[in-house]
XYZ file of C-alpha atoms in Angstrom:
406
model
C -38.107 23.914 2.389
C -37.526 20.167 3.015
C -35.377 18.919 5.867
C -31.695 18.479 5.018
C -30.147 15.003 5.254
C -26.505 14.136 5.840
C -25.649 10.533 4.992
C -22.520 8.837 6.333
C -21.374 5.601 4.723
C -19.317 3.653 7.237
C -19.478 3.180 10.993
C -15.879 3.441 12.131
C -14.070 6.184 13.989
C -14.206 8.756 11.163
C -17.920 8.121 10.581
C -18.681 8.354 14.295
C -16.751 11.604 14.644
C -18.424 13.128 11.593
C -21.884 12.321 12.954
C -21.178 13.661 16.448
C -19.499 16.808 15.169
C -22.345 17.561 12.791
C -24.509 17.959 15.879
C -21.757 19.858 17.727
C -21.482 22.285 14.795
C -25.229 22.921 14.872
C -26.537 20.669 12.103
C -30.304 20.306 12.646
C -31.181 18.054 9.707
C -31.393 14.264 9.634
C -28.201 12.245 10.073
C -28.149 8.680 8.785
C -25.090 6.480 9.362
C -24.915 3.158 7.499
C -22.378 0.460 8.424
C -21.763 -2.973 6.929
C -21.073 -4.698 10.264
C -24.009 -5.838 12.430
C -22.966 -3.773 15.457
C -22.704 -0.195 16.682
C -19.490 1.800 15.986
C -16.587 0.425 17.994
C -12.936 1.061 18.745
C -10.617 -1.002 16.513
C -7.143 -0.608 18.120
C -7.935 -2.946 21.068
C -8.931 -5.728 18.650
C -5.368 -7.029 18.326
C -4.489 -6.195 21.939
C -6.803 -6.504 24.966
C -9.800 -7.838 23.058
C -7.726 -10.564 21.401
C -6.306 -11.402 24.833
C -9.834 -11.804 26.205
C -9.378 -9.000 28.717
C -12.363 -6.899 27.608
C -15.867 -7.881 26.413
C -17.455 -6.726 23.167
C -19.579 -4.046 24.827
C -16.438 -2.313 26.144
C -15.273 -1.805 22.555
C -18.317 0.282 21.635
C -17.590 3.982 21.134
C -20.971 4.806 22.703
C -24.124 2.891 23.692
C -27.227 3.042 21.504
C -28.847 5.587 23.843
C -26.115 8.096 22.943
C -27.107 8.047 19.269
C -30.792 8.216 20.112
C -30.171 11.306 22.250
C -28.403 13.012 19.317
C -31.054 11.860 16.856
C -28.526 9.940 14.765
C -30.117 7.108 12.785
C -27.742 4.123 12.654
C -28.390 1.315 10.192
C -26.162 -1.749 10.576
C -25.377 -4.801 8.462
C -25.993 -2.967 5.182
C -23.506 -2.304 2.357
C -23.554 0.685 0.022
C -23.557 -0.835 -3.479
C -23.820 2.198 -5.735
C -23.444 5.969 -5.501
C -25.369 8.067 -8.020
C -23.500 11.353 -7.774
C -25.691 13.540 -9.969
C -28.879 12.309 -8.262
C -27.407 12.538 -4.731
C -28.581 8.977 -4.019
C -26.939 5.878 -2.522
C -28.280 2.392 -3.275
C -27.822 -0.324 -0.651
C -27.498 -4.110 -0.530
C -30.929 -4.498 1.072
C -32.613 -2.915 -1.941
C -33.182 0.414 -0.229
C -31.993 3.793 -1.517
C -31.213 6.997 0.361
C -31.229 10.509 -1.032
C -28.865 12.979 0.591
C -27.947 16.641 0.631
C -24.426 15.911 1.905
C -22.536 12.636 1.991
C -19.474 11.552 3.982
C -17.743 8.451 2.634
C -15.981 6.844 5.604
C -15.739 3.275 4.384
C -12.356 2.598 6.001
C -10.084 -0.152 4.775
C -9.914 -3.901 4.352
C -7.048 -6.359 4.856
C -4.820 -6.771 1.827
C -5.337 -10.312 0.562
C -2.468 -12.724 0.147
C -2.620 -14.293 -3.310
C -1.088 -17.701 -2.705
C -2.527 -21.240 -2.759
C -4.040 -22.360 0.541
C -5.164 -19.013 1.961
C -8.742 -20.293 1.955
C -7.953 -23.014 4.515
C -9.971 -22.749 7.755
C -6.782 -22.207 9.771
C -5.998 -18.967 7.879
C -7.390 -15.668 9.196
C -7.305 -11.923 8.581
C -7.822 -9.439 11.411
C -9.994 -6.367 10.926
C -13.319 -6.857 12.721
C -14.726 -8.178 15.982
C -15.946 -11.230 14.072
C -12.398 -11.855 12.799
C -10.991 -11.785 16.328
C -13.702 -14.069 17.683
C -12.730 -16.581 15.011
C -9.023 -16.320 15.866
C -9.535 -16.574 19.617
C -10.888 -20.117 19.310
C -7.336 -21.192 18.371
C -5.565 -19.042 20.977
C -4.724 -21.859 23.388
C -1.428 -22.247 25.310
C 0.948 -24.438 23.341
C -0.781 -23.819 20.006
C 1.394 -22.816 17.049
C 0.786 -19.495 15.322
C 2.380 -18.286 12.091
C 2.041 -14.575 11.359
C 2.570 -13.506 7.759
C 3.548 -9.847 8.023
C 5.620 -7.861 10.507
C 3.767 -4.558 10.779
C 1.879 -3.143 13.764
C -0.940 -5.704 13.666
C 1.370 -8.666 13.228
C 3.644 -7.627 16.090
C 0.801 -6.758 18.451
C -0.836 -10.130 17.808
C 2.518 -11.841 18.354
C 2.926 -10.141 21.752
C -0.565 -11.187 22.873
C -0.058 -14.744 21.620
C 3.233 -15.134 23.468
C 1.715 -13.818 26.689
C -1.038 -16.423 26.381
C 1.567 -19.133 25.759
C 1.436 -19.834 22.024
C 4.475 -20.693 19.929
C 4.820 -17.820 17.455
C 6.643 -17.454 14.125
C 6.700 -14.189 12.140
C 7.404 -14.224 8.395
C 8.254 -10.792 6.956
C 9.012 -10.345 3.261
C 10.971 -7.089 3.766
C 14.511 -6.909 5.181
C 13.144 -5.575 8.508
C 10.034 -5.509 10.633
C 7.818 -2.400 10.515
C 9.315 -1.709 7.087
C 6.623 0.759 5.976
C 6.502 2.542 9.314
C 9.866 3.248 10.902
C 13.638 3.210 10.459
C 16.115 0.382 10.873
C 17.134 1.323 14.423
C 13.624 1.082 15.910
C 12.799 -1.919 13.716
C 15.877 -3.698 15.060
C 14.848 -2.922 18.627
C 11.448 -4.547 18.048
C 12.969 -7.545 16.316
C 15.217 -8.114 19.364
C 12.278 -7.512 21.720
C 10.184 -10.221 20.105
C 13.035 -12.690 19.878
C 13.787 -12.184 23.578
C 10.157 -13.006 24.265
C 10.416 -16.274 22.384
C 9.121 -15.285 18.946
C 10.815 -16.809 15.917
C 11.359 -13.940 13.447
C 12.309 -14.467 9.792
C 12.816 -11.408 7.576
C 13.239 -11.503 3.791
C 10.941 -14.524 3.934
C 7.769 -14.801 1.859
C 5.044 -17.420 2.158
C 4.564 -19.220 -1.161
C 1.725 -21.597 -0.311
C -0.142 -23.177 2.598
C -1.148 -26.834 2.849
C -3.252 -28.859 5.294
C -1.128 -30.653 7.884
C -3.108 -33.027 10.078
C -5.560 -30.888 12.054
C -3.493 -27.787 11.313
C -1.644 -26.273 8.371
C 1.896 -25.856 7.110
C 3.225 -22.602 5.641
C 5.836 -23.006 2.899
C 8.315 -20.202 2.132
C 10.542 -18.918 -0.660
C 13.689 -20.210 1.069
C 12.452 -23.809 0.971
C 11.586 -23.952 4.666
C 8.124 -24.598 6.090
C 6.435 -23.963 9.425
C 3.605 -25.885 11.118
C 0.650 -23.880 12.397
C -2.579 -24.392 14.253
C -3.530 -20.843 13.262
C -2.183 -18.608 10.481
C -2.802 -14.864 10.491
C -2.221 -12.804 7.352
C -1.285 -9.216 8.234
C 0.288 -7.755 5.095
C -1.312 -4.323 5.217
C -4.600 -2.609 4.502
C -6.287 -1.416 1.318
C -8.655 1.572 1.360
C -12.282 0.859 0.508
C -12.576 3.242 -2.435
C -14.767 1.143 -4.759
C -17.961 3.098 -4.037
C -16.301 6.405 -4.925
C -14.206 5.059 -7.806
C -17.194 3.464 -9.524
C -19.073 6.747 -9.164
C -16.363 8.669 -11.016
C -14.932 10.454 -7.976
C -11.181 11.131 -8.247
C -9.165 8.491 -6.369
C -5.484 7.668 -6.025
C -4.301 5.487 -3.146
C -7.411 6.776 -1.382
C -10.334 9.021 -2.241
C -8.636 12.340 -3.050
C -9.768 15.258 -0.898
C -8.750 18.854 -0.285
C -7.871 20.451 3.070
C -11.548 20.375 4.042
C -12.184 16.695 3.195
C -14.119 17.651 0.041
C -13.902 15.194 -2.855
C -14.087 16.032 -6.566
C -17.889 15.642 -6.393
C -20.102 18.433 -5.072
C -21.497 17.854 -1.560
C -19.497 14.636 -1.122
C -16.719 14.304 1.457
C -14.344 11.521 2.486
C -12.714 10.838 5.843
C -10.623 8.179 7.538
C -8.667 5.240 6.146
C -10.410 5.425 2.752
C -9.268 8.996 2.066
C -6.158 10.771 0.844
C -5.487 14.404 1.669
C -2.802 17.002 1.114
C -0.485 17.484 4.087
C 0.622 21.052 4.756
C 3.517 19.728 6.858
C 5.004 17.464 4.204
C 3.709 19.223 1.056
C 2.455 15.987 -0.475
C -0.614 13.822 -0.774
C -0.913 11.433 2.175
C -2.954 8.314 2.788
C -2.843 7.671 6.527
C -4.290 4.739 8.409
C -4.599 5.959 11.971
C -7.322 6.682 14.497
C -6.138 10.256 15.264
C -6.217 11.136 11.556
C -9.671 9.596 11.170
C -10.979 11.634 14.107
C -9.545 14.881 12.723
C -10.924 14.235 9.253
C -14.366 13.409 10.629
C -14.394 16.718 12.477
C -13.208 18.635 9.419
C -15.824 17.100 7.124
C -18.618 17.879 9.601
C -17.498 21.501 9.940
C -17.343 21.930 6.159
C -20.873 20.557 5.751
C -22.000 23.201 8.242
C -20.275 25.936 6.236
C -17.305 26.264 8.614
C -14.105 25.654 6.691
C -11.477 24.415 9.147
C -8.506 23.005 7.226
C -6.754 19.824 8.291
C -3.649 20.738 10.263
C -2.976 17.722 12.437
C 0.443 16.104 12.714
C 0.125 12.381 11.944
C 0.715 10.209 14.984
C 0.454 6.552 15.816
C 0.958 4.191 18.736
C 1.516 0.521 19.434
C 1.497 -1.529 22.649
C 3.632 -4.674 22.701
C 4.449 -6.499 25.945
C 5.282 -3.720 28.440
C 6.557 -1.376 25.714
C 4.610 1.585 24.322
C 5.744 2.971 20.981
C 4.449 6.457 20.134
C 5.328 7.935 16.755
C 4.800 11.471 15.482
C 5.200 12.562 11.877
C 6.136 10.378 8.932
C 9.597 8.847 8.599
C 11.197 9.605 5.249
C 13.174 12.479 3.785
C 15.360 12.931 6.876
C 19.102 13.468 6.640
C 20.047 12.311 10.132
C 18.762 10.308 13.101
C 19.674 11.187 16.680
C 18.831 9.034 19.674
C 18.038 10.243 23.176
C 18.290 7.528 25.822
C 19.473 3.922 25.519
C 17.886 1.069 23.622
C 19.056 -1.415 26.248
C 17.104 0.514 28.895
C 13.917 0.057 26.824
C 13.375 3.805 27.050
C 14.566 6.047 24.235
C 13.471 8.475 21.521
C 14.659 8.510 17.906
C 14.558 11.959 16.262
C 14.405 12.129 12.447
C 15.749 15.507 11.305
C 16.054 17.400 8.075
C 18.609 20.054 8.860
C 17.553 21.351 12.271
C 13.874 20.685 11.646
C 12.220 17.653 13.221
C 10.058 15.816 10.680
C 9.294 12.633 12.663
C 10.119 10.799 15.867
C 9.661 7.422 17.542
C 9.331 7.336 21.323
C 9.719 4.071 23.211
C 8.374 4.536 26.740
C 9.111 8.287 26.403
C 5.783 10.154 26.634
C 7.317 13.606 27.261
C 9.492 13.511 24.131
C 6.496 12.314 22.133
C 4.189 15.068 23.371
C 6.679 17.871 22.729
C 7.711 16.453 19.368
C 4.154 16.739 18.063
C 4.262 20.446 18.954
C 7.708 20.947 17.390
C 6.712 19.241 14.131
C 3.520 21.296 13.904
C 5.309 24.587 14.577
C 8.376 23.639 12.481
C 10.482 24.502 15.508
C 14.251 24.148 14.975
C 16.026 21.900 17.468
C 19.461 22.151 18.985
C 21.163 19.118 17.497
C 23.995 19.191 20.048
C 21.543 18.814 22.939
C 19.328 15.995 21.685
C 21.625 13.137 22.655
C 22.274 14.605 26.129
C 19.700 12.692 28.145
C 20.561 14.636 31.285
C 19.029 17.827 29.874
C 15.314 18.520 30.313
C 13.397 17.754 27.131
C 12.117 21.310 26.793
C 15.682 22.561 26.351
C 16.045 20.741 23.010
C 14.240 23.469 21.044
C 15.949 26.708 19.970
């Protein structure tokens, strides 16, 4: 009997976790991980925080050194793109002309920045932020006094704005929606972050879309739908991410917003799994298909796919959670906002320490914690267990957090 081979396409957090957990679950066959970047797997969240600020070197981003993969007998191939998946043959063809046959395949191709389709986005002053190479390109313009225009007011845009202001850049945010963080949180928390950035000197314009970008001396000028324009030495487009599903879609695997999987990360094709930002799975907590872009979800899906390959079916049961660091404020969110019938706040926004609870009846379905780690930790447990909360107690900040559950 020939040696089994598990192929992993991608080299992000989900791919890394799948490879490591294959060994942890007892997989003794070959493991080949193929990534399109020229480096070892690395941690992406610091890209728009400490790495952008120049506080950590590239090697500190790496999830593990090369020796770690050698010790686990994981073959990593970098700088290569998967061009074609032949499902019936169990073969992947790559950009370097090589092909790889597999017994099991994990597609963990992640996501890519959503492109802005307006004139001028190809100017050298315009950047997207997804990779180490992207950040290295942006950092050359991150000089005190330089002017930055951020198109998009989500997590990445706001985190970049905070770093830029701390370095001493002049920062303008253009957000097409009526509020910042429009796809992520409610109006109350969005308003808090809008005020936070304005107090730190950021110019914030909501309901404002960029229509085109033109050269302006050595810089650029961003023109908007309201007739106004803004000068920039550097423009960063941060209007969301798109899942990299082309490999699966072209192979006939069922896809929606992401590659559709079941509770065990199995796709519609036999022996093929998907994990991380490229995938879409059914959530037992929200009884719907979900496409999540978060490191914790990627880690959990990588583990689940590895277990399934080893014949150990461990269904996804994690509560989605996210975090963001801006200035001296840590936002931690559990669950997914939407479908709630009331919002209750514990603590005071003006104290920069509060928790917003999103409830459906007495059940907590999501929460945002601003500098409130205890509320965040317990809320993850309450959402997972569908624990009813005492609504009358939530807003009483004098009570211990543990007394909020019934």
